[in-house]
Coordinates of C-alpha atoms and ligand atoms in Angstrom, one line a residue:
X1 CA -9.4 17.5 26.5
X2 CA -10.2 15.2 29.7
X3 CA -8.2 11.6 29.8
X4 CA -11.9 9.8 29.5
X5 CA -11.5 10.8 25.9
X6 CA -11.3 7.8 23.3
X7 CA -9.5 8.3 20.1
X8 CA -10.0 6.1 17.1
X9 CA -7.6 4.8 14.2
X10 CA -9.4 5.8 11.8
X11 CA -13.6 6.9 11.7
X12 CA -15.0 4.9 8.9
X13 CA -18.7 6.7 10.0
X14 CA -18.4 10.7 9.9
X15 CA -17.4 10.5 6.3
X16 CA -21.0 9.2 5.2
X17 CA -22.8 10.4 7.3
X18 CA -22.0 13.1 5.5
X19 CA -22.3 11.4 2.8
X20 CA -25.3 10.0 3.5
X21 CA -27.6 11.1 1.2
X22 CA -24.9 10.6 -1.7
X23 CA -24.4 7.2 -1.1
X24 CA -28.2 6.9 0.2
X25 CA -28.7 7.2 -3.8
X26 CA -26.3 5.1 -5.0
X27 CA -28.3 1.6 -3.2
X28 CA -31.3 3.4 -4.7
X29 CA -30.5 4.0 -7.8
X30 CA -29.6 0.1 -7.6
X31 CA -32.1 -1.6 -6.4
X32 CA -34.7 0.0 -9.4
X33 CA -32.7 -0.3 -11.7
X34 CA -31.1 -4.2 -11.0
X35 CA -27.4 -3.2 -12.1
X36 CA -25.0 -5.3 -9.8
X37 CA -22.4 -5.9 -11.5
X38 CA -20.9 -4.5 -14.6
X39 CA -22.7 -1.8 -16.4
X40 CA -21.8 1.7 -16.5
X41 CA -21.7 3.2 -13.1
X42 CA -18.2 0.5 -13.5
X43 CA -17.2 1.7 -16.0
X44 CA -18.2 5.7 -15.1
X45 CA -16.2 4.9 -12.3
X46 CA -13.2 3.1 -14.0
X47 CA -12.5 5.9 -16.3
X48 CA -13.2 8.1 -13.5
X49 CA -10.1 6.6 -11.6
X50 CA -7.7 6.2 -14.3
X51 CA -8.0 10.0 -14.8
X52 CA -7.4 11.5 -11.0
X53 CA -3.7 8.1 -11.4
X54 CA -3.0 10.0 -15.1
X55 CA -3.2 6.8 -16.8
X56 CA -4.7 5.4 -19.7
X57 CA -7.4 1.7 -18.0
X58 CA -8.7 1.2 -15.0
X59 CA -10.5 -1.6 -14.4
X60 CA -12.5 -2.5 -11.3
X61 CA -11.9 -6.0 -9.6
X62 CA -12.4 -7.5 -6.4
X63 CA -10.3 -6.2 -3.8
X64 CA -6.4 -5.4 -3.9
X65 CA -5.2 -8.8 -3.9
X66 CA -7.4 -9.4 -6.4
X67 CA -5.8 -6.1 -8.2
X68 CA -2.3 -8.0 -7.7
X69 CA -2.5 -10.8 -9.1
X70 CA -4.3 -10.3 -11.8
X71 CA -2.0 -7.9 -12.9
X72 CA 1.5 -10.4 -12.2
X73 CA -0.5 -13.1 -14.5
X74 CA -1.6 -10.9 -16.6
X75 CA 2.3 -8.5 -17.2
X76 CA 2.8 -12.8 -17.9
X77 CA 4.0 -13.9 -14.2
X78 CA 3.6 -17.6 -14.3
X79 CA 4.9 -20.9 -12.5
X80 CA 8.0 -21.1 -10.7
X81 CA 9.1 -17.4 -11.8
X82 CA 10.5 -15.2 -8.6
X83 CA 9.0 -11.8 -7.6
X84 CA 11.3 -9.6 -6.1
X85 CA 9.0 -8.0 -2.9
X86 CA 9.3 -6.4 0.6
X87 CA 9.1 -7.9 3.7
X88 CA 7.5 -4.9 5.5
X89 CA 4.0 -5.5 3.0
X90 CA 0.7 -6.6 4.5
X91 CA 0.3 -10.3 3.1
X92 CA -1.7 -10.1 0.3
X93 CA 1.4 -9.2 -1.2
X94 CA 2.9 -12.0 -1.2
X95 CA -0.5 -14.2 -1.1
X96 CA -0.8 -12.8 -4.5
X97 CA 2.1 -13.7 -6.0
X98 CA 2.6 -17.4 -4.3
X99 CA -1.2 -17.0 -6.0
X100 CA 0.2 -17.4 -9.9
X101 CA 3.0 -20.5 -8.7
X102 CA 5.9 -18.0 -8.2
X103 CA 8.4 -17.6 -5.5
X104 CA 8.7 -14.4 -3.7
X105 CA 12.4 -13.6 -2.8
X106 CA 12.8 -10.0 -0.2
X107 CA 15.0 -7.2 -0.7
X108 CA 15.4 -5.1 3.0
X109 CA 14.3 -1.6 3.0
X110 CA 15.6 1.6 3.4
X111 CA 15.3 2.7 7.6
X112 CA 14.1 6.0 7.2
X113 CA 12.0 6.0 4.2
X114 CA 10.3 1.8 4.8
X115 CA 9.9 1.4 1.7
X116 CA 12.0 -0.5 -1.0
X117 CA 16.0 0.1 -0.3
X118 CA 17.1 0.9 -3.8
X119 CA 20.7 -0.1 -3.2
X120 CA 19.9 -3.3 -2.5
X121 CA 17.8 -3.0 -4.8
X122 CA 21.0 -2.7 -7.2
X123 CA 23.1 -5.1 -5.2
X124 CA 20.8 -8.1 -4.7
X125 CA 21.0 -7.9 -8.2
X126 CA 24.1 -7.9 -9.0
X127 CA 25.8 -10.1 -6.5
X128 CA 22.4 -13.0 -5.7
X129 CA 21.7 -13.3 -9.2
X130 CA 23.3 -14.7 -13.0
X131 CA 22.4 -14.6 -16.2
X132 CA 22.3 -17.9 -18.1
X133 CA 25.0 -17.9 -20.3
X134 CA 22.1 -20.3 -22.8
X135 CA 19.3 -18.7 -22.3
X136 CA 20.1 -14.6 -21.8
X137 CA 18.0 -15.2 -18.0
X138 CA 18.1 -13.6 -14.8
X139 CA 18.8 -16.3 -12.4
X140 CA 18.5 -16.1 -9.1
X141 CA 21.1 -18.3 -7.4
X142 CA 18.8 -19.2 -3.6
X143 CA 15.3 -19.6 -5.5
X144 CA 17.7 -21.0 -8.9
X145 CA 14.4 -19.5 -11.1
X146 CA 13.8 -16.9 -13.1
X147 CA 14.0 -13.8 -12.1
X148 CA 11.4 -11.5 -13.9
X149 CA 9.1 -9.1 -12.4
X150 CA 9.0 -6.6 -8.8
X151 CA 7.4 -5.0 -6.8
X152 CA 7.9 -1.9 -4.3
X153 CA 5.3 -1.1 -2.5
X154 CA 4.0 1.7 -1.3
X155 CA 3.8 1.9 2.0
X156 CA 2.1 4.2 4.1
X157 CA 0.7 6.0 1.7
X158 CA 4.2 7.2 0.7
X159 CA 5.9 6.1 -3.0
X160 CA 9.1 4.5 -3.2
X161 CA 12.2 5.4 -5.3
X162 CA 11.2 4.4 -8.5
X163 CA 13.6 5.9 -10.9
X164 CA 16.2 3.7 -9.6
X165 CA 14.2 0.4 -9.1
X166 CA 12.8 1.4 -13.0
X167 CA 16.1 1.9 -13.8
X168 CA 17.6 -1.3 -12.6
X169 CA 13.8 -3.3 -13.4
X170 CA 15.2 -1.8 -17.1
X171 CA 18.5 -2.1 -17.0
X172 CA 17.7 -5.9 -16.2
X173 CA 14.5 -6.6 -18.4
X174 CA 12.6 -7.2 -14.8
X175 CA 8.7 -5.8 -15.4
X176 CA 7.2 -3.8 -12.2
X177 CA 3.2 -3.8 -10.6
X178 CA 3.1 -1.4 -8.0
X179 CA 1.2 -2.1 -4.8
X180 CA -0.2 1.1 -4.1
X181 CA -2.9 -0.3 -2.2
X182 CA -1.9 2.5 -0.2
X183 CA -1.1 5.1 -1.7
X184 CA -4.1 7.1 -3.7
X185 CA -3.1 10.0 -4.9
X186 CA 0.7 9.0 -3.7
X187 CA 3.0 11.3 -5.9
X188 CA 7.1 10.7 -6.6
X189 CA 9.2 13.3 -8.7
X190 CA 11.0 12.1 -11.6
X191 CA 14.3 14.0 -11.6
X192 CA 14.5 13.0 -15.6
X193 CA 11.7 13.9 -16.7
X194 CA 11.9 16.7 -14.6
X195 CA 7.7 16.4 -13.7
X196 CA 5.8 14.7 -10.6
X197 CA 3.7 11.3 -11.4
X198 CA 1.3 9.4 -9.7
X199 CA 1.5 5.8 -8.4
X200 CA -0.4 3.6 -10.7
X201 CA 1.1 4.9 -13.0
X202 CA 5.0 4.6 -12.9
X203 CA 5.2 1.0 -13.3
X204 CA 3.4 -1.6 -16.4
X205 CA 0.2 -1.7 -14.2
X206 CA -0.3 -0.5 -10.5
X207 CA -3.2 -2.7 -7.5
X208 CA -5.3 -0.1 -5.5
X209 CA -7.4 -2.0 -2.7
X210 CA -11.1 -0.1 -2.3
X211 CA -11.1 -1.7 1.6
X212 CA -13.2 0.4 3.3
X213 CA -9.7 1.8 5.8
X214 CA -8.0 2.7 3.1
X215 CA -7.5 6.3 1.7
X216 CA -9.9 5.9 -1.2
X217 CA -12.8 3.0 0.6
X218 CA -15.8 0.7 -0.4
X219 CA -18.1 0.5 1.6
X220 CA -17.5 -3.0 1.0
X221 CA -14.8 -4.6 -0.6
X222 CA -13.4 -3.7 -3.6
X223 CA -9.8 -3.7 -5.7
X224 CA -9.4 -1.8 -9.7
X225 CA -5.8 -2.0 -11.9
X226 CA -4.4 1.2 -13.7
X227 CA -2.0 0.3 -16.9
X228 CA -1.1 2.4 -19.7
X229 CA -0.6 -1.4 -21.3
X230 CA -3.5 -2.1 -24.3
X231 CA -2.8 -6.1 -24.1
X232 CA -2.1 -5.8 -19.8
X233 CA -5.7 -4.3 -19.8
X234 CA -7.8 -6.5 -21.8
X235 CA -6.3 -9.6 -20.1
X236 CA -6.9 -8.1 -16.6
X237 CA -10.8 -7.4 -18.1
X238 CA -11.2 -11.2 -18.6
X239 CA -9.5 -12.2 -15.8
X240 CA -11.8 -10.9 -13.5
X241 CA -14.6 -11.7 -15.5
X242 CA -13.2 -16.2 -15.8
X243 CA -11.7 -15.4 -18.7
X244 CA -14.1 -14.3 -21.5
X245 CA -14.3 -10.9 -22.7
X246 CA -18.1 -11.9 -24.7
X247 CA -20.6 -14.2 -22.2
X248 CA -19.9 -17.8 -22.3
X249 CA -17.0 -17.4 -24.8
X250 CA -13.4 -18.2 -22.3
X251 CA -10.5 -17.1 -23.9
X252 CA -8.8 -18.8 -21.3
X253 CA -9.8 -19.5 -17.1
X254 CA -10.2 -16.8 -14.7
X255 CA -11.7 -16.1 -11.1
X256 CA -15.1 -13.9 -10.5
X257 CA -13.4 -10.9 -9.4
X258 CA -15.7 -8.0 -10.1
X259 CA -16.2 -4.7 -8.6
X260 CA -20.4 -4.2 -7.6
X261 CA -22.1 -1.7 -9.2
X262 CA -23.1 -1.2 -5.9
X263 CA -19.4 -0.3 -5.0
X264 CA -18.6 1.9 -7.3
X265 CA -20.3 3.5 -7.4
X266 CA -20.0 4.7 -3.8
X267 CA -16.1 5.2 -5.0
X268 CA -17.1 8.0 -7.7
X269 CA -19.0 9.9 -5.2
X270 CA -15.8 9.8 -2.6
X271 CA -13.2 10.1 -5.5
X272 CA -14.6 14.3 -5.4
X273 CA -12.9 13.8 -2.5
X274 CA -10.3 12.5 -1.7
X275 CA -8.0 15.1 -2.8
X276 CA -9.5 17.1 -0.1
X277 CA -9.3 14.3 2.9
X278 CA -5.1 13.5 1.1
X279 CA -4.9 17.2 2.2
X280 CA -6.7 16.7 5.0
X281 CA -4.8 14.1 6.1
X282 CA -0.8 15.4 5.3
X283 CA -1.9 18.0 7.0
X284 CA -2.6 16.5 10.7
X285 CA 0.8 14.8 9.4
X286 CA 2.7 17.9 9.6
X287 CA 1.3 18.6 13.2
X288 CA 2.3 15.4 14.9
X289 CA 6.0 16.4 13.4
X290 CA 5.5 19.7 15.3
X291 CA 4.1 18.2 18.0
X292 CA 6.0 15.6 18.4
X293 CA 9.4 17.0 16.2
X294 CA 11.7 18.0 19.6
X295 CA 11.1 14.4 21.7
X296 CA 14.0 12.5 22.3
X297 CA 13.4 8.8 21.9
X298 CA 10.5 9.3 18.9
X299 CA 11.4 9.4 15.4
X300 CA 9.3 11.5 13.9
X301 CA 8.3 10.1 9.6
X302 CA 10.7 10.9 7.1
X303 CA 9.4 11.9 4.0
X304 CA 11.8 12.9 0.9
X305 CA 11.4 15.9 -1.4
X306 CA 11.0 13.4 -4.1
X307 CA 8.1 12.6 -2.5
X308 CA 4.1 13.1 -2.0
X309 CA 3.1 10.5 -0.2
X310 CA -0.8 11.1 1.3
X311 CA -0.6 9.2 5.2
X312 CA -2.3 6.8 4.9
X313 CA -0.8 5.5 8.3
X314 CA 1.2 8.4 10.3
X315 CA 4.2 5.6 11.5
X316 CA 6.1 7.3 15.1
X317 CA 9.3 4.8 16.1
X318 CA 9.9 4.5 19.7
X319 CA 12.6 1.6 21.6
X320 CA 10.5 1.1 24.3
X321 CA 7.2 0.7 22.0
X322 CA 5.3 -2.6 22.7
X323 CA 5.0 -0.1 26.8
X324 CA 4.2 2.8 24.9
X325 CA 1.0 0.9 22.5
X326 CA 0.2 0.2 26.3
X327 CA 0.3 3.1 27.7
X328 CA -1.7 4.5 24.8
X329 CA -4.1 1.6 24.9
X330 CA -4.0 2.6 28.5
X331 CA -5.5 6.2 28.2
X332 CA -8.2 4.6 25.2
X333 CA -6.2 6.0 22.4
X334 CA -5.9 3.3 19.8
X335 CA -3.1 2.5 17.4
X336 CA -1.5 0.1 15.0
X337 CA 1.4 -1.7 14.4
X338 CA 2.0 -2.0 10.6
X339 CA 3.1 -4.5 10.4
X340 CA 4.6 -6.2 13.6
X341 CA 6.4 -9.0 12.0
X342 CA 7.8 -9.3 8.8
X343 CA 7.1 -11.5 5.8
X344 CA 10.3 -13.5 5.6
X345 CA 10.0 -14.3 9.5
X346 CA 5.1 -15.1 8.8
X347 CA 5.3 -19.2 9.4
X348 CA 3.1 -18.5 6.2
X349 CA 6.9 -18.3 5.1
X350 CA 8.0 -21.8 5.8
X351 CA 8.6 -23.5 2.9
X352 CA 11.0 -20.1 1.6
X353 CA 13.7 -20.8 4.0
X354 CA 14.3 -17.1 5.6
X355 CA 16.0 -17.1 9.0
X356 CA 16.0 -13.9 11.5
X357 CA 18.8 -12.0 10.7
X358 CA 18.2 -12.0 7.0
X359 CA 16.3 -8.5 6.9
X360 CA 18.1 -7.1 9.7
X361 CA 16.5 -3.4 9.7
X362 CA 12.9 -5.0 8.2
X363 CA 13.3 -6.8 11.7
X364 CA 14.5 -3.7 14.1
X365 CA 11.9 -2.0 12.7
X366 CA 8.9 -4.3 12.6
X367 CA 10.1 -3.7 16.9
X368 CA 9.6 0.0 16.6
X369 CA 7.2 1.5 15.1
X370 CA 3.4 2.5 16.2
X371 CA 1.5 3.6 13.7
X372 CA -0.4 7.0 15.1
X373 CA -4.1 7.9 14.6
X374 CA -5.1 8.6 11.4
X375 CA -7.9 10.3 9.6
X376 CA -8.8 13.1 7.8
X377 CA -10.9 14.2 10.1
X378 CA -8.3 13.7 12.8
X379 CA -8.8 17.4 15.2
X380 CA -5.9 19.0 16.2
X381 CA -6.7 18.6 20.1
X382 CA -7.1 15.5 19.0
X383 CA -3.3 15.1 18.4
X384 CA -2.2 17.4 20.7
X385 CA -4.1 14.5 23.6
X386 CA -1.3 12.3 21.7
X387 CA 1.6 14.3 22.1
X388 CA 0.4 15.2 26.0
X389 CA 0.4 10.8 26.4
X390 CA 4.0 11.1 24.9
X391 CA 5.6 13.4 26.4
X392 CA 3.8 11.6 29.7
X393 CA 5.2 9.0 28.8
X394 CA 8.6 9.4 28.2
X395 CA 8.3 11.3 31.1
X396 CA 7.7 8.7 33.0
X397 CA 10.3 6.1 31.7
X398 CA 12.9 7.9 32.0
X399 CA 12.2 8.8 36.0
X400 CA 11.8 4.9 36.2
X401 CA 15.2 4.6 34.5
X402 CA 17.8 7.9 36.5
Ligands
PLP501 C1 -4.4 -3.4 1.6 C2 -3.3 -4.2 1.1 C3 -3.5 -5.0 0.5 C4 -5.2 -5.8 0.0 O1 -6.2 -4.9 -0.7 P1 -7.1 -5.9 -0.2 O2 -8.0 -5.4 -1.1 O3 -7.8 -6.0 1.1 O4 -7.2 -7.3 -1.4 C5 -2.4 -5.2 -0.6 N1 -1.1 -4.7 -0.2 C6 -1.4 -3.7 0.7 C7 0.1 -3.0 0.9 C8 -2.1 -3.4 1.4 O5 -2.0 -2.2 2.1

């Protein structure tokens, strides 16, 4: 490939051009029927996405952030609770926790999977919490508040290690809400049950985002809650629509958080392609693994045998991350950082009182990760070009050192 080739980070144009007629028909149908909010198209999408995730219920909402917030409130998380999650995520995870009135508390990630470390979760529950003798409730020593739930994040499209997390949750009576916003279609193997389960079907409820760049993306904002729990489903349906099950009969205050009919129609079209798109992402990831595997100082993603990731992102690690990113940018290859500052060190969370050094793995990883171009239509020659540039960079930096 020539040296002027631009490689984008994602391609949000080609798939839409390929589906242009079908997607255009969705708009036309909405325009001619006047059904913009709710209605049969939203319900059809909900039924199909529930089936895809292997759950009984799916409730379409306005965004992944709404999905997380509604799932948490419907699961009973309330003001002054403590909710456990990871510092290596998008801020929406902790925003949703805070917006229920609860406090986020962090567990460090595993150095290889970049997801919640279940051993550290165990250690936290055993040493950083105690059971109140009078009430029997689990209290965080740090916050002095009730610990009521865990939000594992399936980051980069790979599920967290759910079996031990769910076991600990069961032992300590904690609710588990999956942040599956990056993991549509990802799978996890339960050894005890001897079966694979889809992201979004493992906790009490789960949140998905249909932000355009996600594996299943709308042409605008969108999200969904999935659950097998009828009561959680009923509550989320009410929260998204001002706390009403019937028009103007408000059982509680809710939100304006609905999925609109045009987005639902678009998502129905795209849902028919997601299995293929996820396969394409996996194929691209394995080619990257091959191309980059032998390069000194480059760590490629780790895929444990108990996961089938969907590679929302393809994230490598290197000590010279900033220089490598600059080199890519000079060579017109777009990259990303997911995420450059761990949540506990964000200004927004100063009030939580965490300091540098509190979550060493998240902090180290944040300074070394680099997300390479990844999307279903990425071509092998583009990937070879990316690999060539990394090799060039590594060679130049060793020459400069010696
Ligand atoms: C995208 C994302 C969200 C939020 O989804 P929105 O639809 O943008 O509100 C939450 N958590 C994670 C991990 C995400 O990647």
